[in-house]
Amino acid sequence: MEEKQRLTVVIDHWIEHNQSHMNEYKKWAEKASTLNLGGVQAEIEEAIGKLSLVNHHLENAMKALTPP
């Protein structure tokens, strides 16, 4: 496998991995909310937002690797 193709596989893995973490973080943010831990919930939700931004950039990188 050439390096460019390998990079595509790695970036795709990172995106999926991050999405998996975001799903888990959302569950814990909801649990924090039910425990009246609004500050904890807010911080977890902030982390989710940042990770979503990371995925956005990784998706852009993927697009740059696979032109139309």
CSV table of C-alpha atoms in Angstrom, one decimal:
chain,number,residue,atom,x,y,z
A,1,MET,CA,0.0,0.0,0.0
A,2,GLU,CA,1.4,3.4,-1.0
A,3,GLU,CA,1.8,6.1,1.7
A,4,LYS,CA,-1.0,8.3,0.2
A,5,GLN,CA,-3.4,5.4,0.4
A,6,ARG,CA,-2.3,4.5,3.9
A,7,LEU,CA,-2.9,8.1,5.0
A,8,THR,CA,-6.4,7.9,3.7
A,9,VAL,CA,-7.0,4.7,5.7
A,10,VAL,CA,-5.5,6.3,8.8
A,11,ILE,CA,-7.5,9.5,8.6
A,12,ASP,CA,-10.7,7.5,8.0
A,13,HIS,CA,-9.9,5.5,11.2
A,14,TRP,CA,-9.3,8.7,13.2
A,15,ILE,CA,-12.7,10.1,12.1
A,16,GLU,CA,-14.5,6.9,13.1
A,17,HIS,CA,-12.6,6.7,16.3
A,18,ASN,CA,-13.4,10.3,17.3
A,19,GLN,CA,-17.1,9.8,16.4
A,20,SER,CA,-17.2,6.8,18.8
A,21,HIS,CA,-15.7,8.9,21.6
A,22,MET,CA,-18.2,11.7,20.9
A,23,ASN,CA,-21.1,9.2,21.2
A,24,GLU,CA,-19.7,8.1,24.6
A,25,TYR,CA,-19.1,11.6,25.8
A,26,LYS,CA,-22.7,12.5,24.9
A,27,LYS,CA,-24.0,9.7,27.1
A,28,TRP,CA,-21.8,11.0,30.0
A,29,ALA,CA,-22.9,14.6,29.5
A,30,GLU,CA,-26.5,13.4,29.8
A,31,LYS,CA,-25.6,11.5,33.0
A,32,ALA,CA,-23.9,14.6,34.4
A,33,SER,CA,-27.1,16.6,33.6
A,34,THR,CA,-29.3,14.1,35.5
A,35,LEU,CA,-26.9,14.4,38.5
A,36,ASN,CA,-27.3,18.2,38.4
A,37,LEU,CA,-23.7,18.7,37.4
A,38,GLY,CA,-24.2,21.4,34.9
A,39,GLY,CA,-20.6,22.5,34.9
A,40,VAL,CA,-19.4,19.0,34.2
A,41,GLN,CA,-22.0,18.6,31.5
A,42,ALA,CA,-20.9,21.9,29.9
A,43,GLU,CA,-17.3,20.9,29.9
A,44,ILE,CA,-18.0,17.6,28.3
A,45,GLU,CA,-20.2,19.3,25.7
A,46,GLU,CA,-17.4,21.7,25.0
A,47,ALA,CA,-15.0,18.8,24.4
A,48,ILE,CA,-17.6,17.2,22.1
A,49,GLY,CA,-17.7,20.4,20.1
A,50,LYS,CA,-13.9,20.6,19.8
A,51,LEU,CA,-13.7,17.0,18.7
A,52,SER,CA,-16.4,17.7,16.1
A,53,LEU,CA,-14.2,20.5,14.8
A,54,VAL,CA,-11.2,18.1,14.7
A,55,ASN,CA,-13.3,15.7,12.6
A,56,HIS,CA,-14.3,18.5,10.3
A,57,HIS,CA,-10.6,19.2,9.6
A,58,LEU,CA,-9.9,15.6,9.1
A,59,GLU,CA,-12.7,15.3,6.7
A,60,ASN,CA,-11.3,18.3,4.8
A,61,ALA,CA,-7.9,16.5,4.7
A,62,MET,CA,-9.6,13.4,3.3
A,63,LYS,CA,-11.3,15.4,0.6
A,64,ALA,CA,-7.9,16.9,-0.3
A,65,LEU,CA,-6.5,13.4,-0.6
A,66,THR,CA,-9.3,12.1,-2.8
A,67,PRO,CA,-10.0,14.8,-5.5
A,68,PRO,CA,-13.1,14.3,-7.7
